[in-house]
């Protein structure tokens, strides 16, 4: 049996939107989306409306019900969906996209544990579309997506992409699609091939700045600060607070028998 309910969440609107598009495409398959998809979007529908559509038996085969901007619902409003998860309709699949409400100033709720537990209990899944905040996790995420592209990037070309994007990893999808539309399938791309398409340098995480400082790379540290302030739009006081915390940790280690990060 297919997953009856899929909940997509994530803090990056671009990555969440791309995941929603890809998931919906997979659910629809080779069918006509206009015939099998019921879309509930915006601020003018109730959870009960989507649940009613999912419960209905279709004369035209299995249906896909999509709930957009679901973060506007609190745990009480999600009651009908939690109840539906206890006995989902086998001829419907429900895709819940936890993107922000459209109304300006509207509160965006996090996915309640009650809903997550109910979805998992019925055989569905809750997917976090975001990227891990650690360097290793981000590297793994980038490697997976570049490996799945129809074009092949050399290690040097990958490094150009990773270095230029920095924290702005949500730009990767559009970049890969642009490269795929420009070069033939299987093309092996060098740095000179990707350079014109990568765009401006994105922000960088704080650890890249502190690593540059610790290694004595003055020019590199200045470059990181500029990227964090301009592309990352970080306030100078935020940078000062981050650096203060870093040096306080170093001072605590002063005199200790520490020879590595471990």
mmCIF file of C-alpha atoms in Angstrom:
data_model
loop_
_atom_site.group_PDB
_atom_site.id
_atom_site.type_symbol
_atom_site.label_atom_id
_atom_site.label_comp_id
_atom_site.label_asym_id
_atom_site.label_seq_id
_atom_site.Cartn_x
_atom_site.Cartn_y
_atom_site.Cartn_z
ATOM 1 C CA UNK A 1 0.000 0.000 0.000
ATOM 2 C CA UNK A 2 1.234 3.527 -0.838
ATOM 3 C CA UNK A 3 1.926 6.021 1.917
ATOM 4 C CA UNK A 4 -1.484 7.447 2.875
ATOM 5 C CA UNK A 5 -0.134 10.740 4.237
ATOM 6 C CA UNK A 6 3.113 12.613 3.577
ATOM 7 C CA UNK A 7 3.983 15.754 5.528
ATOM 8 C CA UNK A 8 6.739 17.994 4.163
ATOM 9 C CA UNK A 9 8.297 20.609 6.427
ATOM 10 C CA UNK A 10 11.398 22.795 6.322
ATOM 11 C CA UNK A 11 12.683 26.261 7.140
ATOM 12 C CA UNK A 12 13.864 27.052 3.598
ATOM 13 C CA UNK A 13 10.912 27.996 1.401
ATOM 14 C CA UNK A 14 12.773 27.217 -1.832
ATOM 15 C CA UNK A 15 13.835 23.726 -0.759
ATOM 16 C CA UNK A 16 10.377 23.017 0.643
ATOM 17 C CA UNK A 17 8.752 24.123 -2.604
ATOM 18 C CA UNK A 18 11.099 21.981 -4.694
ATOM 19 C CA UNK A 19 10.424 18.961 -2.476
ATOM 20 C CA UNK A 20 6.675 19.530 -2.736
ATOM 21 C CA UNK A 21 6.864 19.716 -6.519
ATOM 22 C CA UNK A 22 8.996 16.571 -6.772
ATOM 23 C CA UNK A 23 6.806 14.615 -4.336
ATOM 24 C CA UNK A 24 3.600 15.592 -6.113
ATOM 25 C CA UNK A 25 5.107 14.580 -9.449
ATOM 26 C CA UNK A 26 6.017 11.176 -8.009
ATOM 27 C CA UNK A 27 2.531 10.689 -6.541
ATOM 28 C CA UNK A 28 0.775 11.610 -9.788
ATOM 29 C CA UNK A 29 3.078 9.541 -11.994
ATOM 30 C CA UNK A 30 2.007 9.388 -15.630
ATOM 31 C CA UNK A 31 -1.578 10.385 -14.859
ATOM 32 C CA UNK A 32 -3.138 13.756 -15.699
ATOM 33 C CA UNK A 33 -2.699 15.990 -12.655
ATOM 34 C CA UNK A 34 -5.854 17.950 -13.507
ATOM 35 C CA UNK A 35 -7.869 14.757 -13.169
ATOM 36 C CA UNK A 36 -6.365 13.251 -10.008
ATOM 37 C CA UNK A 37 -5.214 16.189 -7.840
ATOM 38 C CA UNK A 38 -7.393 18.167 -5.428
ATOM 39 C CA UNK A 39 -5.483 21.250 -4.274
ATOM 40 C CA UNK A 40 -6.291 23.170 -1.101
ATOM 41 C CA UNK A 41 -4.176 26.301 -0.824
ATOM 42 C CA UNK A 42 -4.095 29.677 0.855
ATOM 43 C CA UNK A 43 -5.976 30.874 3.923
ATOM 44 C CA UNK A 44 -9.555 30.161 2.865
ATOM 45 C CA UNK A 45 -9.925 26.428 3.481
ATOM 46 C CA UNK A 46 -10.376 24.326 6.601
ATOM 47 C CA UNK A 47 -8.674 21.039 7.429
ATOM 48 C CA UNK A 48 -12.082 19.363 7.320
ATOM 49 C CA UNK A 49 -12.448 20.356 3.646
ATOM 50 C CA UNK A 50 -9.278 18.505 2.655
ATOM 51 C CA UNK A 51 -10.143 15.523 4.850
ATOM 52 C CA UNK A 52 -13.582 15.292 3.246
ATOM 53 C CA UNK A 53 -11.972 15.230 -0.200
ATOM 54 C CA UNK A 54 -9.547 12.513 0.931
ATOM 55 C CA UNK A 55 -12.370 10.450 2.423
ATOM 56 C CA UNK A 56 -14.560 10.574 -0.678
ATOM 57 C CA UNK A 57 -14.494 7.559 -2.975
ATOM 58 C CA UNK A 58 -13.583 8.564 -6.510
ATOM 59 C CA UNK A 59 -15.138 6.954 -9.572
ATOM 60 C CA UNK A 60 -12.036 7.844 -11.580
ATOM 61 C CA UNK A 61 -9.315 6.009 -9.653
ATOM 62 C CA UNK A 62 -6.987 6.974 -6.832
ATOM 63 C CA UNK A 63 -6.710 10.652 -5.980
ATOM 64 C CA UNK A 64 -4.014 12.922 -4.557
ATOM 65 C CA UNK A 65 -5.109 15.558 -2.056
ATOM 66 C CA UNK A 66 -2.691 18.454 -1.494
ATOM 67 C CA UNK A 67 -2.832 20.775 1.526
ATOM 68 C CA UNK A 68 -0.633 23.873 1.139
ATOM 69 C CA UNK A 69 0.237 26.515 3.759
ATOM 70 C CA UNK A 70 -0.632 24.043 6.501
ATOM 71 C CA UNK A 71 1.491 25.813 9.111
ATOM 72 C CA UNK A 72 -1.409 28.174 9.798
ATOM 73 C CA UNK A 73 -3.258 25.354 11.582
ATOM 74 C CA UNK A 74 -2.699 24.721 15.287
ATOM 75 C CA UNK A 75 -3.076 21.313 16.912
ATOM 76 C CA UNK A 76 -6.783 21.826 17.609
ATOM 77 C CA UNK A 77 -7.548 22.766 14.006
ATOM 78 C CA UNK A 78 -5.680 19.658 12.839
ATOM 79 C CA UNK A 79 -8.033 17.381 14.769
ATOM 80 C CA UNK A 80 -9.881 16.119 11.648
ATOM 81 C CA UNK A 81 -6.564 15.207 9.986
ATOM 82 C CA UNK A 82 -5.319 13.343 13.073
ATOM 83 C CA UNK A 83 -8.617 11.447 13.189
ATOM 84 C CA UNK A 84 -8.378 10.658 9.462
ATOM 85 C CA UNK A 85 -4.895 9.201 9.966
ATOM 86 C CA UNK A 86 -6.380 6.496 12.191
ATOM 87 C CA UNK A 87 -8.303 5.104 9.206
ATOM 88 C CA UNK A 88 -7.088 6.659 5.924
ATOM 89 C CA UNK A 89 -8.888 6.069 2.648
ATOM 90 C CA UNK A 90 -6.880 3.479 0.647
ATOM 91 C CA UNK A 91 -7.811 5.210 -2.627
ATOM 92 C CA UNK A 92 -6.396 8.602 -1.591
ATOM 93 C CA UNK A 93 -2.955 9.976 -0.837
ATOM 94 C CA UNK A 94 -2.683 13.159 1.184
ATOM 95 C CA UNK A 95 0.288 15.501 0.726
ATOM 96 C CA UNK A 96 0.561 18.119 3.474
ATOM 97 C CA UNK A 97 3.018 20.934 2.743
ATOM 98 C CA UNK A 98 3.985 22.836 5.881
ATOM 99 C CA UNK A 99 4.788 26.143 4.196
ATOM 100 C CA UNK A 100 4.058 29.520 5.745
ATOM 101 C CA UNK A 101 0.606 31.166 5.685
ATOM 102 C CA UNK A 102 -0.021 33.678 2.931
ATOM 103 C CA UNK A 103 -1.526 36.343 5.190
ATOM 104 C CA UNK A 104 0.973 38.943 6.347
ATOM 105 C CA UNK A 105 1.755 38.571 10.043
ATOM 106 C CA UNK A 106 -0.042 35.234 10.375
ATOM 107 C CA UNK A 107 1.542 32.849 12.866
ATOM 108 C CA UNK A 108 3.260 29.760 11.456
ATOM 109 C CA UNK A 109 2.932 26.779 13.795
ATOM 110 C CA UNK A 110 5.427 23.933 13.925
ATOM 111 C CA UNK A 111 4.272 20.413 13.065
ATOM 112 C CA UNK A 112 2.598 19.089 16.245
ATOM 113 C CA UNK A 113 3.951 15.859 17.690
ATOM 114 C CA UNK A 114 0.388 14.556 17.793
ATOM 115 C CA UNK A 115 0.138 14.854 14.016
ATOM 116 C CA UNK A 116 3.620 13.427 13.404
ATOM 117 C CA UNK A 117 2.854 10.391 15.551
ATOM 118 C CA UNK A 118 -0.505 9.826 13.831
ATOM 119 C CA UNK A 119 1.028 10.080 10.350
ATOM 120 C CA UNK A 120 3.830 7.644 11.156
ATOM 121 C CA UNK A 121 1.413 5.227 12.855
ATOM 122 C CA UNK A 122 -0.684 4.915 9.680
ATOM 123 C CA UNK A 123 2.353 4.194 7.496
ATOM 124 C CA UNK A 124 2.972 7.740 6.324
ATOM 125 C CA UNK A 125 6.046 9.877 6.816
ATOM 126 C CA UNK A 126 7.123 13.318 7.948
ATOM 127 C CA UNK A 127 9.997 14.686 5.861
ATOM 128 C CA UNK A 128 12.288 17.553 6.831
ATOM 129 C CA UNK A 129 13.409 19.108 3.544
ATOM 130 C CA UNK A 130 16.054 21.286 5.174
ATOM 131 C CA UNK A 131 19.809 20.854 5.125
ATOM 132 C CA UNK A 132 21.778 19.737 8.164
ATOM 133 C CA UNK A 133 23.497 22.620 9.942
ATOM 134 C CA UNK A 134 26.799 20.772 10.290
ATOM 135 C CA UNK A 135 29.553 21.016 7.674
ATOM 136 C CA UNK A 136 29.496 17.247 7.146
ATOM 137 C CA UNK A 137 25.722 17.138 6.759
ATOM 138 C CA UNK A 138 25.665 20.008 4.294
ATOM 139 C CA UNK A 139 28.490 18.442 2.276
ATOM 140 C CA UNK A 140 26.608 15.132 2.097
ATOM 141 C CA UNK A 141 23.409 16.900 0.981
ATOM 142 C CA UNK A 142 25.248 18.775 -1.779
ATOM 143 C CA UNK A 143 27.121 15.672 -2.964
ATOM 144 C CA UNK A 144 23.901 13.646 -3.261
ATOM 145 C CA UNK A 145 22.166 16.245 -5.398
ATOM 146 C CA UNK A 146 25.120 16.924 -7.664
ATOM 147 C CA UNK A 147 25.576 13.176 -8.172
ATOM 148 C CA UNK A 148 21.925 12.865 -9.254
ATOM 149 C CA UNK A 149 22.272 15.486 -12.006
ATOM 150 C CA UNK A 150 22.422 14.452 -15.658
ATOM 151 C CA UNK A 151 25.738 16.281 -15.994
ATOM 152 C CA UNK A 152 28.909 15.320 -14.148
ATOM 153 C CA UNK A 153 30.949 17.866 -12.224
ATOM 154 C CA UNK A 154 34.649 17.272 -11.689
ATOM 155 C CA UNK A 155 35.873 17.550 -8.078
ATOM 156 C CA UNK A 156 37.285 20.985 -8.882
ATOM 157 C CA UNK A 157 33.960 22.123 -10.384
ATOM 158 C CA UNK A 158 32.083 20.812 -7.347
ATOM 159 C CA UNK A 159 34.386 22.796 -5.106
ATOM 160 C CA UNK A 160 33.662 25.959 -7.090
ATOM 161 C CA UNK A 161 29.933 25.415 -6.610
ATOM 162 C CA UNK A 162 30.217 24.589 -2.901
ATOM 163 C CA UNK A 163 32.519 27.514 -2.173
ATOM 164 C CA UNK A 164 30.422 30.030 -4.117
ATOM 165 C CA UNK A 165 27.032 28.953 -2.743
ATOM 166 C CA UNK A 166 28.156 28.859 0.865
ATOM 167 C CA UNK A 167 25.029 28.691 3.032
ATOM 168 C CA UNK A 168 22.731 29.543 0.102
ATOM 169 C CA UNK A 169 22.278 25.884 -0.806
ATOM 170 C CA UNK A 170 18.713 26.474 -1.978
ATOM 171 C CA UNK A 171 20.249 27.893 -5.187
ATOM 172 C CA UNK A 172 21.706 24.499 -6.091
ATOM 173 C CA UNK A 173 18.539 23.100 -7.670
ATOM 174 C CA UNK A 174 18.149 26.018 -10.076
ATOM 175 C CA UNK A 175 21.865 25.912 -10.882
ATOM 176 C CA UNK A 176 21.806 22.212 -11.738
ATOM 177 C CA UNK A 177 18.710 22.640 -13.904
ATOM 178 C CA UNK A 178 20.453 25.462 -15.762
ATOM 179 C CA UNK A 179 23.559 23.338 -16.319
ATOM 180 C CA UNK A 180 21.419 20.397 -17.484
ATOM 181 C CA UNK A 181 19.625 22.604 -20.012
ATOM 182 C CA UNK A 182 22.915 24.042 -21.272
ATOM 183 C CA UNK A 183 25.093 20.930 -21.561
ATOM 184 C CA UNK A 184 24.268 17.461 -22.986
ATOM 185 C CA UNK A 185 23.558 14.505 -20.708
ATOM 186 C CA UNK A 186 26.710 12.962 -19.318
ATOM 187 C CA UNK A 187 28.848 16.029 -20.010
ATOM 188 C CA UNK A 188 31.830 16.333 -17.675
ATOM 189 C CA UNK A 189 32.018 19.910 -16.461
ATOM 190 C CA UNK A 190 35.166 21.706 -15.390
ATOM 191 C CA UNK A 191 35.346 24.867 -13.249
ATOM 192 C CA UNK A 192 35.435 27.046 -16.373
ATOM 193 C CA UNK A 193 32.111 25.493 -17.452
ATOM 194 C CA UNK A 194 30.220 26.210 -14.226
ATOM 195 C CA UNK A 195 31.780 29.574 -13.304
ATOM 196 C CA UNK A 196 29.500 31.688 -15.562
ATOM 197 C CA UNK A 197 26.372 30.118 -14.061
ATOM 198 C CA UNK A 198 27.074 30.019 -10.320
ATOM 199 C CA UNK A 199 26.281 33.648 -9.561
ATOM 200 C CA UNK A 200 27.413 35.783 -6.646
ATOM 201 C CA UNK A 201 28.973 34.401 -3.503
ATOM 202 C CA UNK A 202 26.502 33.356 -0.828
ATOM 203 C CA UNK A 203 26.817 33.647 2.915
ATOM 204 C CA UNK A 204 28.988 31.272 4.930
ATOM 205 C CA UNK A 205 28.452 29.580 8.310
ATOM 206 C CA UNK A 206 30.242 31.022 11.377
ATOM 207 C CA UNK A 207 32.690 28.129 11.626
ATOM 208 C CA UNK A 208 34.298 29.099 8.312
ATOM 209 C CA UNK A 209 35.126 32.510 9.773
ATOM 210 C CA UNK A 210 36.555 31.104 13.011
ATOM 211 C CA UNK A 211 38.528 28.466 11.085
ATOM 212 C CA UNK A 212 40.113 31.210 8.970
ATOM 213 C CA UNK A 213 40.973 33.205 12.096
ATOM 214 C CA UNK A 214 42.417 30.191 13.896
ATOM 215 C CA UNK A 215 44.612 29.347 10.909
ATOM 216 C CA UNK A 216 45.922 32.914 10.619
ATOM 217 C CA UNK A 217 44.290 33.490 7.219
ATOM 218 C CA UNK A 218 43.624 37.235 7.489
ATOM 219 C CA UNK A 219 42.455 37.687 3.897
ATOM 220 C CA UNK A 220 40.189 34.658 4.117
ATOM 221 C CA UNK A 221 38.682 35.887 7.393
ATOM 222 C CA UNK A 222 37.927 39.320 5.920
ATOM 223 C CA UNK A 223 36.282 37.655 2.904
ATOM 224 C CA UNK A 224 34.111 35.495 5.183
ATOM 225 C CA UNK A 225 33.029 38.543 7.201
ATOM 226 C CA UNK A 226 32.013 40.379 4.029
ATOM 227 C CA UNK A 227 29.985 37.422 2.801
ATOM 228 C CA UNK A 228 28.266 36.992 6.164
ATOM 229 C CA UNK A 229 27.346 40.691 6.335
ATOM 230 C CA UNK A 230 26.258 41.201 2.722
ATOM 231 C CA UNK A 231 24.899 37.902 1.383
ATOM 232 C CA UNK A 232 23.961 36.632 4.849
ATOM 233 C CA UNK A 233 22.676 40.035 6.033
ATOM 234 C CA UNK A 234 24.097 39.449 9.489
ATOM 235 C CA UNK A 235 24.356 42.470 11.758
ATOM 236 C CA UNK A 236 27.888 43.358 12.922
ATOM 237 C CA UNK A 237 26.807 42.796 16.521
ATOM 238 C CA UNK A 238 25.811 39.232 15.621
ATOM 239 C CA UNK A 239 29.297 38.620 14.282
ATOM 240 C CA UNK A 240 30.847 40.145 17.389
ATOM 241 C CA UNK A 241 28.737 37.912 19.629
ATOM 242 C CA UNK A 242 29.744 34.826 17.631
ATOM 243 C CA UNK A 243 33.437 35.722 17.815
ATOM 244 C CA UNK A 244 33.201 36.523 21.516
ATOM 245 C CA UNK A 245 31.703 33.099 22.211
ATOM 246 C CA UNK A 246 34.433 31.451 20.126
ATOM 247 C CA UNK A 247 37.281 33.158 21.972
ATOM 248 C CA UNK A 248 35.667 32.514 25.346
ATOM 249 C CA UNK A 249 35.696 28.809 24.547
ATOM 250 C CA UNK A 250 39.350 29.074 23.539
ATOM 251 C CA UNK A 251 40.244 30.818 26.812
ATOM 252 C CA UNK A 252 38.572 28.057 28.797
ATOM 253 C CA UNK A 253 40.906 25.589 27.086
ATOM 254 C CA UNK A 254 44.007 27.676 27.756
ATOM 255 C CA UNK A 255 46.434 25.539 29.720
ATOM 256 C CA UNK A 256 44.396 22.371 29.299
ATOM 257 C CA UNK A 257 46.019 19.305 27.772
ATOM 258 C CA UNK A 258 44.073 19.621 24.526
ATOM 259 C CA UNK A 259 45.810 18.764 21.260
ATOM 260 C CA UNK A 260 42.879 18.357 18.845
ATOM 261 C CA UNK A 261 39.154 19.094 18.419
ATOM 262 C CA UNK A 262 38.420 15.765 20.092
#
